[in-house]
């Protein structure tokens, strides 16, 4: 467990790579690490957000909404570091301790490396396929989401310009039903494309403590806020 003050911790992405794609449960990789599911309607900017979280352009975006038809797995390792006087690290798996002594400040820094797996699901809403094919996809996705116990966090991506769409309400109800039936996973809403908002609408979202991000106009502070929100929610810290 990491007892922390988020203002005094920093998350660094050490490495990321594409694992594999899968269409049905039996084709998925072994659930060895904490998994974070990324879901949202097509064209919400999901691939761009995943690449931001991986700090690497691994998730492919397309100009054709609904093109992604497989479940894609990405592995990453995050390093969480903090000053000893602000936090305590103990009982951690794969813990790296780095002691750095400064003669002037006599400070000590520790870090923890945390392996995570991000799961990129097909976007909802725009796929141009037959109704029969869509039913098969929906069944596979639903079975996977309910049965994959290694998923500890569902990230629902919402376009910050369109916060009241029926499809997002449907996704939210679906994910809430899962998180309410399981005590070991959470739901986190992330509002994308906040650079497209006017100042008034932007401040309204922030006043509600919503997590907002833009991959085009991002700041180190906004990136760290997103990293921290995902990490602490997925590990239930």
PDB file of N, CA, C and O in Angstrom, residues 102-170:
ATOM      1  N   UNK A 102      21.158  14.030  -0.317  1.00  0.00           N
ATOM      2  CA  UNK A 102      21.641  15.356  -0.669  1.00  0.00           C
ATOM      3  C   UNK A 102      22.235  15.997   0.579  1.00  0.00           C
ATOM      4  O   UNK A 102      21.602  16.079   1.619  1.00  0.00           O
ATOM      5  N   UNK A 103      23.467  16.420   0.502  1.00  0.00           N
ATOM      6  CA  UNK A 103      24.143  16.957   1.679  1.00  0.00           C
ATOM      7  C   UNK A 103      23.454  18.204   2.213  1.00  0.00           C
ATOM      8  O   UNK A 103      23.489  18.480   3.405  1.00  0.00           O
ATOM      9  N   UNK A 104      22.857  18.989   1.313  1.00  0.00           N
ATOM     10  CA  UNK A 104      22.233  20.234   1.747  1.00  0.00           C
ATOM     11  C   UNK A 104      20.851  20.003   2.349  1.00  0.00           C
ATOM     12  O   UNK A 104      20.491  20.602   3.359  1.00  0.00           O
ATOM     13  N   UNK A 105      20.038  19.097   1.730  1.00  0.00           N
ATOM     14  CA  UNK A 105      18.673  18.907   2.183  1.00  0.00           C
ATOM     15  C   UNK A 105      18.456  17.592   2.926  1.00  0.00           C
ATOM     16  O   UNK A 105      17.446  17.402   3.603  1.00  0.00           O
ATOM     17  N   UNK A 106      19.407  16.660   2.786  1.00  0.00           N
ATOM     18  CA  UNK A 106      19.325  15.362   3.445  1.00  0.00           C
ATOM     19  C   UNK A 106      17.976  14.686   3.159  1.00  0.00           C
ATOM     20  O   UNK A 106      17.302  14.200   4.056  1.00  0.00           O
ATOM     21  N   UNK A 107      17.559  14.689   1.916  1.00  0.00           N
ATOM     22  CA  UNK A 107      16.273  14.107   1.548  1.00  0.00           C
ATOM     23  C   UNK A 107      16.455  12.681   1.060  1.00  0.00           C
ATOM     24  O   UNK A 107      17.525  12.280   0.636  1.00  0.00           O
ATOM     25  N   UNK A 108      15.383  11.910   1.148  1.00  0.00           N
ATOM     26  CA  UNK A 108      15.413  10.526   0.699  1.00  0.00           C
ATOM     27  C   UNK A 108      14.191  10.270  -0.174  1.00  0.00           C
ATOM     28  O   UNK A 108      13.069  10.566   0.228  1.00  0.00           O
ATOM     29  N   UNK A 109      14.408   9.737  -1.369  1.00  0.00           N
ATOM     30  CA  UNK A 109      13.317   9.491  -2.293  1.00  0.00           C
ATOM     31  C   UNK A 109      13.163   7.989  -2.513  1.00  0.00           C
ATOM     32  O   UNK A 109      14.145   7.283  -2.667  1.00  0.00           O
ATOM     33  N   UNK A 110      11.920   7.512  -2.518  1.00  0.00           N
ATOM     34  CA  UNK A 110      11.634   6.119  -2.812  1.00  0.00           C
ATOM     35  C   UNK A 110      10.704   6.043  -4.010  1.00  0.00           C
ATOM     36  O   UNK A 110       9.974   6.974  -4.293  1.00  0.00           O
ATOM     37  N   UNK A 111      10.734   4.912  -4.691  1.00  0.00           N
ATOM     38  CA  UNK A 111       9.854   4.749  -5.842  1.00  0.00           C
ATOM     39  C   UNK A 111       9.318   3.329  -5.899  1.00  0.00           C
ATOM     40  O   UNK A 111       9.929   2.391  -5.383  1.00  0.00           O
ATOM     41  N   UNK A 112       8.152   3.191  -6.520  1.00  0.00           N
ATOM     42  CA  UNK A 112       7.523   1.897  -6.699  1.00  0.00           C
ATOM     43  C   UNK A 112       7.167   1.714  -8.166  1.00  0.00           C
ATOM     44  O   UNK A 112       6.572   2.604  -8.772  1.00  0.00           O
ATOM     45  N   UNK A 113       7.521   0.577  -8.722  1.00  0.00           N
ATOM     46  CA  UNK A 113       7.173   0.272 -10.099  1.00  0.00           C
ATOM     47  C   UNK A 113       5.910  -0.583 -10.121  1.00  0.00           C
ATOM     48  O   UNK A 113       5.845  -1.608  -9.446  1.00  0.00           O
ATOM     49  N   UNK A 114       4.938  -0.140 -10.900  1.00  0.00           N
ATOM     50  CA  UNK A 114       3.624  -0.770 -10.891  1.00  0.00           C
ATOM     51  C   UNK A 114       3.259  -1.221 -12.301  1.00  0.00           C
ATOM     52  O   UNK A 114       3.069  -0.397 -13.197  1.00  0.00           O
ATOM     53  N   UNK A 115       3.160  -2.528 -12.536  1.00  0.00           N
ATOM     54  CA  UNK A 115       2.750  -3.020 -13.857  1.00  0.00           C
ATOM     55  C   UNK A 115       1.236  -2.926 -14.019  1.00  0.00           C
ATOM     56  O   UNK A 115       0.476  -3.304 -13.122  1.00  0.00           O
ATOM     57  N   UNK A 116       0.801  -2.424 -15.161  1.00  0.00           N
ATOM     58  CA  UNK A 116      -0.618  -2.276 -15.456  1.00  0.00           C
ATOM     59  C   UNK A 116      -0.894  -2.766 -16.869  1.00  0.00           C
ATOM     60  O   UNK A 116       0.008  -2.804 -17.713  1.00  0.00           O
ATOM     61  N   UNK A 117      -2.141  -3.115 -17.126  1.00  0.00           N
ATOM     62  CA  UNK A 117      -2.568  -3.485 -18.476  1.00  0.00           C
ATOM     63  C   UNK A 117      -3.789  -2.644 -18.837  1.00  0.00           C
ATOM     64  O   UNK A 117      -4.787  -2.646 -18.110  1.00  0.00           O
ATOM     65  N   UNK A 118      -3.688  -1.900 -19.937  1.00  0.00           N
ATOM     66  CA  UNK A 118      -4.824  -1.135 -20.439  1.00  0.00           C
ATOM     67  C   UNK A 118      -5.512  -1.937 -21.536  1.00  0.00           C
ATOM     68  O   UNK A 118      -4.849  -2.500 -22.419  1.00  0.00           O
ATOM     69  N   UNK A 119      -6.841  -1.985 -21.470  1.00  0.00           N
ATOM     70  CA  UNK A 119      -7.628  -2.733 -22.444  1.00  0.00           C
ATOM     71  C   UNK A 119      -8.448  -1.757 -23.263  1.00  0.00           C
ATOM     72  O   UNK A 119      -9.258  -0.995 -22.726  1.00  0.00           O
ATOM     73  N   UNK A 120      -8.231  -1.777 -24.549  1.00  0.00           N
ATOM     74  CA  UNK A 120      -8.931  -0.887 -25.479  1.00  0.00           C
ATOM     75  C   UNK A 120     -10.093  -1.645 -26.108  1.00  0.00           C
ATOM     76  O   UNK A 120      -9.891  -2.606 -26.858  1.00  0.00           O
ATOM     77  N   UNK A 121     -11.313  -1.215 -25.788  1.00  0.00           N
ATOM     78  CA  UNK A 121     -12.503  -1.860 -26.330  1.00  0.00           C
ATOM     79  C   UNK A 121     -12.978  -1.138 -27.588  1.00  0.00           C
ATOM     80  O   UNK A 121     -12.750   0.067 -27.745  1.00  0.00           O
ATOM     81  N   UNK A 122     -13.674  -1.833 -28.475  1.00  0.00           N
ATOM     82  CA  UNK A 122     -14.251  -1.165 -29.648  1.00  0.00           C
ATOM     83  C   UNK A 122     -15.180  -0.039 -29.216  1.00  0.00           C
ATOM     84  O   UNK A 122     -15.868  -0.139 -28.207  1.00  0.00           O
ATOM     85  N   UNK A 123     -15.175   1.049 -29.974  1.00  0.00           N
ATOM     86  CA  UNK A 123     -16.049   2.169 -29.659  1.00  0.00           C
ATOM     87  C   UNK A 123     -17.510   1.820 -29.888  1.00  0.00           C
ATOM     88  O   UNK A 123     -17.838   1.040 -30.786  1.00  0.00           O
ATOM     89  N   UNK A 124     -18.368   2.401 -29.069  1.00  0.00           N
ATOM     90  CA  UNK A 124     -19.794   2.127 -29.185  1.00  0.00           C
ATOM     91  C   UNK A 124     -20.471   3.131 -30.124  1.00  0.00           C
ATOM     92  O   UNK A 124     -20.123   4.307 -30.128  1.00  0.00           O
ATOM     93  N   UNK A 125     -21.423   2.661 -30.902  1.00  0.00           N
ATOM     94  CA  UNK A 125     -22.329   3.596 -31.551  1.00  0.00           C
ATOM     95  C   UNK A 125     -22.251   3.766 -33.044  1.00  0.00           C
ATOM     96  O   UNK A 125     -23.248   4.097 -33.664  1.00  0.00           O
ATOM     97  N   UNK A 126     -21.065   3.557 -33.659  1.00  0.00           N
ATOM     98  CA  UNK A 126     -20.963   3.907 -35.068  1.00  0.00           C
ATOM     99  C   UNK A 126     -20.614   2.742 -35.995  1.00  0.00           C
ATOM    100  O   UNK A 126     -20.551   2.926 -37.192  1.00  0.00           O
ATOM    101  N   UNK A 127     -20.355   1.577 -35.436  1.00  0.00           N
ATOM    102  CA  UNK A 127     -19.881   0.474 -36.269  1.00  0.00           C
ATOM    103  C   UNK A 127     -20.890   0.105 -37.349  1.00  0.00           C
ATOM    104  O   UNK A 127     -22.057  -0.160 -37.066  1.00  0.00           O
ATOM    105  N   UNK A 128     -20.445   0.110 -38.611  1.00  0.00           N
ATOM    106  CA  UNK A 128     -21.325  -0.201 -39.735  1.00  0.00           C
ATOM    107  C   UNK A 128     -21.245  -1.693 -40.052  1.00  0.00           C
ATOM    108  O   UNK A 128     -20.519  -2.129 -40.934  1.00  0.00           O
ATOM    109  N   UNK A 129     -21.984  -2.468 -39.263  1.00  0.00           N
ATOM    110  CA  UNK A 129     -22.017  -3.916 -39.462  1.00  0.00           C
ATOM    111  C   UNK A 129     -23.472  -4.357 -39.389  1.00  0.00           C
ATOM    112  O   UNK A 129     -24.364  -3.608 -39.003  1.00  0.00           O
ATOM    113  N   UNK A 130     -23.698  -5.610 -39.730  1.00  0.00           N
ATOM    114  CA  UNK A 130     -25.058  -6.136 -39.697  1.00  0.00           C
ATOM    115  C   UNK A 130     -25.534  -6.271 -38.251  1.00  0.00           C
ATOM    116  O   UNK A 130     -24.730  -6.329 -37.323  1.00  0.00           O
ATOM    117  N   UNK A 131     -26.848  -6.344 -38.067  1.00  0.00           N
ATOM    118  CA  UNK A 131     -27.407  -6.482 -36.724  1.00  0.00           C
ATOM    119  C   UNK A 131     -26.963  -7.788 -36.069  1.00  0.00           C
ATOM    120  O   UNK A 131     -26.701  -7.841 -34.868  1.00  0.00           O
ATOM    121  N   UNK A 132     -26.861  -8.849 -36.869  1.00  0.00           N
ATOM    122  CA  UNK A 132     -26.427 -10.143 -36.327  1.00  0.00           C
ATOM    123  C   UNK A 132     -24.988 -10.067 -35.830  1.00  0.00           C
ATOM    124  O   UNK A 132     -24.653 -10.595 -34.771  1.00  0.00           O
ATOM    125  N   UNK A 133     -24.123  -9.420 -36.629  1.00  0.00           N
ATOM    126  CA  UNK A 133     -22.730  -9.269 -36.217  1.00  0.00           C
ATOM    127  C   UNK A 133     -22.626  -8.431 -34.958  1.00  0.00           C
ATOM    128  O   UNK A 133     -21.852  -8.741 -34.046  1.00  0.00           O
ATOM    129  N   UNK A 134     -23.418  -7.365 -34.886  1.00  0.00           N
ATOM    130  CA  UNK A 134     -23.389  -6.497 -33.719  1.00  0.00           C
ATOM    131  C   UNK A 134     -23.823  -7.256 -32.467  1.00  0.00           C
ATOM    132  O   UNK A 134     -23.262  -7.073 -31.388  1.00  0.00           O
ATOM    133  N   UNK A 135     -24.826  -8.134 -32.599  1.00  0.00           N
ATOM    134  CA  UNK A 135     -25.275  -8.936 -31.460  1.00  0.00           C
ATOM    135  C   UNK A 135     -24.161  -9.847 -30.961  1.00  0.00           C
ATOM    136  O   UNK A 135     -23.981 -10.029 -29.753  1.00  0.00           O
ATOM    137  N   UNK A 136     -23.398 -10.413 -31.893  1.00  0.00           N
ATOM    138  CA  UNK A 136     -22.280 -11.290 -31.515  1.00  0.00           C
ATOM    139  C   UNK A 136     -21.217 -10.483 -30.779  1.00  0.00           C
ATOM    140  O   UNK A 136     -20.694 -10.914 -29.745  1.00  0.00           O
ATOM    141  N   UNK A 137     -20.884  -9.303 -31.306  1.00  0.00           N
ATOM    142  CA  UNK A 137     -19.916  -8.436 -30.636  1.00  0.00           C
ATOM    143  C   UNK A 137     -20.388  -8.103 -29.227  1.00  0.00           C
ATOM    144  O   UNK A 137     -19.628  -8.210 -28.256  1.00  0.00           O
ATOM    145  N   UNK A 138     -21.642  -7.670 -29.121  1.00  0.00           N
ATOM    146  CA  UNK A 138     -22.173  -7.268 -27.819  1.00  0.00           C
ATOM    147  C   UNK A 138     -22.105  -8.411 -26.814  1.00  0.00           C
ATOM    148  O   UNK A 138     -21.790  -8.201 -25.644  1.00  0.00           O
ATOM    149  N   UNK A 139     -22.415  -9.619 -27.264  1.00  0.00           N
ATOM    150  CA  UNK A 139     -22.367 -10.770 -26.363  1.00  0.00           C
ATOM    151  C   UNK A 139     -20.945 -11.044 -25.895  1.00  0.00           C
ATOM    152  O   UNK A 139     -20.705 -11.270 -24.708  1.00  0.00           O
ATOM    153  N   UNK A 140     -19.983 -11.027 -26.836  1.00  0.00           N
ATOM    154  CA  UNK A 140     -18.586 -11.272 -26.469  1.00  0.00           C
ATOM    155  C   UNK A 140     -18.081 -10.204 -25.493  1.00  0.00           C
ATOM    156  O   UNK A 140     -17.410 -10.508 -24.500  1.00  0.00           O
ATOM    157  N   UNK A 141     -18.396  -8.948 -25.778  1.00  0.00           N
ATOM    158  CA  UNK A 141     -17.929  -7.857 -24.926  1.00  0.00           C
ATOM    159  C   UNK A 141     -18.554  -7.936 -23.543  1.00  0.00           C
ATOM    160  O   UNK A 141     -17.870  -7.758 -22.527  1.00  0.00           O
ATOM    161  N   UNK A 142     -19.848  -8.203 -23.495  1.00  0.00           N
ATOM    162  CA  UNK A 142     -20.525  -8.296 -22.209  1.00  0.00           C
ATOM    163  C   UNK A 142     -19.978  -9.449 -21.385  1.00  0.00           C
ATOM    164  O   UNK A 142     -19.700  -9.299 -20.182  1.00  0.00           O
ATOM    165  N   UNK A 143     -19.822 -10.620 -22.001  1.00  0.00           N
ATOM    166  CA  UNK A 143     -19.258 -11.772 -21.293  1.00  0.00           C
ATOM    167  C   UNK A 143     -17.864 -11.457 -20.771  1.00  0.00           C
ATOM    168  O   UNK A 143     -17.527 -11.778 -19.626  1.00  0.00           O
ATOM    169  N   UNK A 144     -17.062 -10.825 -21.625  1.00  0.00           N
ATOM    170  CA  UNK A 144     -15.692 -10.509 -21.233  1.00  0.00           C
ATOM    171  C   UNK A 144     -15.668  -9.556 -20.043  1.00  0.00           C
ATOM    172  O   UNK A 144     -14.958  -9.769 -19.065  1.00  0.00           O
ATOM    173  N   UNK A 145     -16.441  -8.479 -20.131  1.00  0.00           N
ATOM    174  CA  UNK A 145     -16.427  -7.460 -19.084  1.00  0.00           C
ATOM    175  C   UNK A 145     -16.899  -8.027 -17.755  1.00  0.00           C
ATOM    176  O   UNK A 145     -16.342  -7.720 -16.692  1.00  0.00           O
ATOM    177  N   UNK A 146     -17.908  -8.867 -17.778  1.00  0.00           N
ATOM    178  CA  UNK A 146     -18.423  -9.433 -16.535  1.00  0.00           C
ATOM    179  C   UNK A 146     -17.489 -10.492 -15.943  1.00  0.00           C
ATOM    180  O   UNK A 146     -17.364 -10.607 -14.725  1.00  0.00           O
ATOM    181  N   UNK A 147     -16.836 -11.269 -16.796  1.00  0.00           N
ATOM    182  CA  UNK A 147     -16.051 -12.405 -16.326  1.00  0.00           C
ATOM    183  C   UNK A 147     -14.587 -12.075 -16.062  1.00  0.00           C
ATOM    184  O   UNK A 147     -13.903 -12.818 -15.357  1.00  0.00           O
ATOM    185  N   UNK A 148     -14.100 -10.976 -16.619  1.00  0.00           N
ATOM    186  CA  UNK A 148     -12.676 -10.646 -16.465  1.00  0.00           C
ATOM    187  C   UNK A 148     -12.464  -9.983 -15.103  1.00  0.00           C
ATOM    188  O   UNK A 148     -12.509  -8.757 -14.954  1.00  0.00           O
ATOM    189  N   UNK A 149     -12.219 -10.789 -14.073  1.00  0.00           N
ATOM    190  CA  UNK A 149     -12.110 -10.290 -12.713  1.00  0.00           C
ATOM    191  C   UNK A 149     -10.865  -9.436 -12.486  1.00  0.00           C
ATOM    192  O   UNK A 149     -10.780  -8.715 -11.493  1.00  0.00           O
ATOM    193  N   UNK A 150      -9.905  -9.515 -13.386  1.00  0.00           N
ATOM    194  CA  UNK A 150      -8.673  -8.732 -13.240  1.00  0.00           C
ATOM    195  C   UNK A 150      -8.886  -7.264 -13.606  1.00  0.00           C
ATOM    196  O   UNK A 150      -8.017  -6.430 -13.338  1.00  0.00           O
ATOM    197  N   UNK A 151     -10.030  -6.925 -14.210  1.00  0.00           N
ATOM    198  CA  UNK A 151     -10.349  -5.518 -14.482  1.00  0.00           C
ATOM    199  C   UNK A 151     -10.749  -4.855 -13.172  1.00  0.00           C
ATOM    200  O   UNK A 151     -11.742  -5.226 -12.558  1.00  0.00           O
ATOM    201  N   UNK A 152      -9.971  -3.885 -12.745  1.00  0.00           N
ATOM    202  CA  UNK A 152     -10.230  -3.206 -11.481  1.00  0.00           C
ATOM    203  C   UNK A 152     -10.767  -1.786 -11.671  1.00  0.00           C
ATOM    204  O   UNK A 152     -11.212  -1.168 -10.711  1.00  0.00           O
ATOM    205  N   UNK A 153     -10.701  -1.301 -12.908  1.00  0.00           N
ATOM    206  CA  UNK A 153     -11.194   0.047 -13.169  1.00  0.00           C
ATOM    207  C   UNK A 153     -11.769   0.124 -14.575  1.00  0.00           C
ATOM    208  O   UNK A 153     -11.145  -0.327 -15.537  1.00  0.00           O
ATOM    209  N   UNK A 154     -12.968   0.691 -14.681  1.00  0.00           N
ATOM    210  CA  UNK A 154     -13.587   0.976 -15.966  1.00  0.00           C
ATOM    211  C   UNK A 154     -13.529   2.482 -16.187  1.00  0.00           C
ATOM    212  O   UNK A 154     -14.112   3.252 -15.413  1.00  0.00           O
ATOM    213  N   UNK A 155     -12.827   2.906 -17.213  1.00  0.00           N
ATOM    214  CA  UNK A 155     -12.741   4.325 -17.558  1.00  0.00           C
ATOM    215  C   UNK A 155     -13.731   4.610 -18.677  1.00  0.00           C
ATOM    216  O   UNK A 155     -13.584   4.106 -19.799  1.00  0.00           O
ATOM    217  N   UNK A 156     -14.733   5.405 -18.356  1.00  0.00           N
ATOM    218  CA  UNK A 156     -15.747   5.785 -19.337  1.00  0.00           C
ATOM    219  C   UNK A 156     -15.374   7.150 -19.893  1.00  0.00           C
ATOM    220  O   UNK A 156     -15.428   8.152 -19.183  1.00  0.00           O
ATOM    221  N   UNK A 157     -14.989   7.187 -21.160  1.00  0.00           N
ATOM    222  CA  UNK A 157     -14.578   8.427 -21.799  1.00  0.00           C
ATOM    223  C   UNK A 157     -15.798   9.127 -22.391  1.00  0.00           C
ATOM    224  O   UNK A 157     -16.591   8.516 -23.116  1.00  0.00           O
ATOM    225  N   UNK A 158     -15.919  10.420 -22.089  1.00  0.00           N
ATOM    226  CA  UNK A 158     -17.064  11.217 -22.522  1.00  0.00           C
ATOM    227  C   UNK A 158     -16.556  12.489 -23.194  1.00  0.00           C
ATOM    228  O   UNK A 158     -15.667  13.158 -22.661  1.00  0.00           O
ATOM    229  N   UNK A 159     -17.101  12.804 -24.341  1.00  0.00           N
ATOM    230  CA  UNK A 159     -16.758  14.048 -25.028  1.00  0.00           C
ATOM    231  C   UNK A 159     -17.287  15.212 -24.196  1.00  0.00           C
ATOM    232  O   UNK A 159     -18.497  15.317 -23.962  1.00  0.00           O
ATOM    233  N   UNK A 160     -16.386  16.082 -23.740  1.00  0.00           N
ATOM    234  CA  UNK A 160     -16.794  17.166 -22.844  1.00  0.00           C
ATOM    235  C   UNK A 160     -17.741  18.164 -23.497  1.00  0.00           C
ATOM    236  O   UNK A 160     -18.402  18.936 -22.808  1.00  0.00           O
ATOM    237  N   UNK A 161     -17.834  18.142 -24.815  1.00  0.00           N
ATOM    238  CA  UNK A 161     -18.758  19.036 -25.520  1.00  0.00           C
ATOM    239  C   UNK A 161     -20.178  18.475 -25.558  1.00  0.00           C
ATOM    240  O   UNK A 161     -21.140  19.215 -25.797  1.00  0.00           O
ATOM    241  N   UNK A 162     -20.304  17.157 -25.347  1.00  0.00           N
ATOM    242  CA  UNK A 162     -21.602  16.484 -25.466  1.00  0.00           C
ATOM    243  C   UNK A 162     -21.764  15.550 -24.269  1.00  0.00           C
ATOM    244  O   UNK A 162     -21.522  14.344 -24.376  1.00  0.00           O
ATOM    245  N   UNK A 163     -22.170  16.101 -23.151  1.00  0.00           N
ATOM    246  CA  UNK A 163     -22.194  15.331 -21.902  1.00  0.00           C
ATOM    247  C   UNK A 163     -23.533  14.665 -21.610  1.00  0.00           C
ATOM    248  O   UNK A 163     -23.652  13.969 -20.600  1.00  0.00           O
ATOM    249  N   UNK A 164     -24.524  14.873 -22.461  1.00  0.00           N
ATOM    250  CA  UNK A 164     -25.852  14.331 -22.178  1.00  0.00           C
ATOM    251  C   UNK A 164     -26.369  13.420 -23.287  1.00  0.00           C
ATOM    252  O   UNK A 164     -27.592  13.320 -23.502  1.00  0.00           O
ATOM    253  N   UNK A 165     -25.475  12.741 -23.973  1.00  0.00           N
ATOM    254  CA  UNK A 165     -25.886  11.845 -25.049  1.00  0.00           C
ATOM    255  C   UNK A 165     -26.490  10.562 -24.482  1.00  0.00           C
ATOM    256  O   UNK A 165     -26.035  10.044 -23.458  1.00  0.00           O
ATOM    257  N   UNK A 166     -27.481  10.046 -25.164  1.00  0.00           N
ATOM    258  CA  UNK A 166     -28.164   8.831 -24.711  1.00  0.00           C
ATOM    259  C   UNK A 166     -27.208   7.641 -24.660  1.00  0.00           C
ATOM    260  O   UNK A 166     -27.282   6.802 -23.745  1.00  0.00           O
ATOM    261  N   UNK A 167     -26.285   7.573 -25.613  1.00  0.00           N
ATOM    262  CA  UNK A 167     -25.370   6.435 -25.648  1.00  0.00           C
ATOM    263  C   UNK A 167     -24.445   6.429 -24.428  1.00  0.00           C
ATOM    264  O   UNK A 167     -24.120   5.382 -23.879  1.00  0.00           O
ATOM    265  N   UNK A 168     -24.035   7.613 -23.967  1.00  0.00           N
ATOM    266  CA  UNK A 168     -23.194   7.678 -22.770  1.00  0.00           C
ATOM    267  C   UNK A 168     -23.985   7.309 -21.519  1.00  0.00           C
ATOM    268  O   UNK A 168     -23.456   6.682 -20.599  1.00  0.00           O
ATOM    269  N   UNK A 169     -25.255   7.693 -21.483  1.00  0.00           N
ATOM    270  CA  UNK A 169     -26.112   7.306 -20.354  1.00  0.00           C
ATOM    271  C   UNK A 169     -26.268   5.789 -20.316  1.00  0.00           C
ATOM    272  O   UNK A 169     -26.276   5.174 -19.235  1.00  0.00           O
ATOM    273  N   UNK A 170     -26.364   5.175 -21.490  1.00  0.00           N
ATOM    274  CA  UNK A 170     -26.494   3.714 -21.574  1.00  0.00           C
ATOM    275  C   UNK A 170     -25.203   3.035 -21.107  1.00  0.00           C
ATOM    276  O   UNK A 170     -25.246   2.047 -20.358  1.00  0.00           O
TER     277      UNK A 170
END
